[in-house]
Amino acid sequence: MNKAKMTFRFDQEGRGISGKPNGGRNPSNTEHPLSDEGAFDTSRLHAVDSSEQRKSADAIEDYYVAEEWQDPFGTSAASWSAPGYWDKRPGAAPPKRKGPSGWKLFGSVASALMTGGIFGYIVLYLFQAPGNADPPSLPAWSQTTVGNDGQTNGAQSVSLITADIPAQSFYMLQYGVFSTPESAEQAKAELLQAGTAAGTDPSDSYRVYAGISSDREEAKLLGSRLKGSGMDLYVREMRLPALDQAFYNGSGDTLLTYFTTSTELIQRLCHMSASMLSDDQLQTVSESDMTALNTLHQQWMKDIATLTQGLPLEGRTMSAGLDRSMNGAITALAEFNKNSSKEHLWEIQSMMMEYVRLQQQLLEFLKQ
């Protein structure tokens, strides 16, 4: 790179006189415009004040101007320290470089930490020993419980409590097994149109039932009455499983109390409706039997309300269905005592089939 010193002269009127290296003069005063290659930034020159412009033509002011050079690989530290790179005027100093901002530095560190954490998790997951497999998780609903203060504790898991719920059996009058829900609903509608009970079980090959009893022989007797109407039925046992342990946010005594009361109430309603439908002459329920039944129903309402407090959302949906079915059966029995119509007895049968199906689902839900 040429480091020759450029000298510029000014006449009395302040016009610049182009100069040549080593003080040579241009014999002509004609202005020669600079080409693009020879152009330099005149802003790098010190401004000449008015007093200096009036100096004689022989007075010469020398200025040293840094040559303009663009590093193709970017400005390096070596270029900054090169002689003549910076303006050598008195007091001139290289401009200070601004370091990275605090936000950029924080973002870089946070990104590095996040990347390292994700990479570490992947490595641990891939190289986890087979013997260190995670234990089976609890049901999804059990991860959310309600504390004593009514606040949701998402980190707490439901307790696996000891229960002592015995298995139960009910005997259904099977009308048919269907391959689609539409055909099952059509069969159910046919039974209702015929003036009998109707119940379905979508979880078991879309079975359709026409009656229920807690006693096998009583179920057979009821089925024989329906066969006289042209229905081909046979008795099928529906077994509700026993429950030794349960995932439940409450005590085992609460579960035992509810299922004991519930079983007794189902048995009474099934027996009353099935036996009266099997008789040739309809008789109303005695006042004493009705009082005992209403008392048992009141106890059941308290027990199911206590049970529901320990159930999650899905379990509470089942509880609401149980409540509707049981209350519907009690209402139908009260209506039968008023007008002695078989229609109300068949309605009790339909409500009990729905109730037993929901109770079976609840037991499976608590057992999972």
Short mmCIF file of N, CA and C in Angstrom, two decimals, residues 226-232:
data_model
loop_
_atom_site.label_atom_id
_atom_site.label_comp_id
_atom_site.label_asym_id
_atom_site.label_seq_id
_atom_site.Cartn_x
_atom_site.Cartn_y
_atom_site.Cartn_z
N LEU A 226 -93.50 -63.41 29.43
CA LEU A 226 -93.25 -62.66 28.20
C LEU A 226 -93.25 -63.56 26.97
N LYS A 227 -92.89 -64.83 27.14
CA LYS A 227 -92.92 -65.75 26.00
C LYS A 227 -94.33 -65.94 25.49
N GLY A 228 -95.29 -65.83 26.40
CA GLY A 228 -96.69 -65.93 25.96
C GLY A 228 -97.06 -64.79 25.04
N SER A 229 -96.31 -63.73 25.04
CA SER A 229 -96.56 -62.58 24.14
C SER A 229 -95.79 -62.71 22.84
N GLY A 230 -95.13 -63.84 22.63
CA GLY A 230 -94.41 -64.06 21.38
C GLY A 230 -92.95 -63.68 21.43
N MET A 231 -92.40 -63.41 22.60
CA MET A 231 -90.99 -63.04 22.73
C MET A 231 -90.16 -64.28 23.09
N ASP A 232 -89.04 -64.42 22.41
CA ASP A 232 -88.14 -65.53 22.68
C ASP A 232 -86.99 -65.01 23.54
#
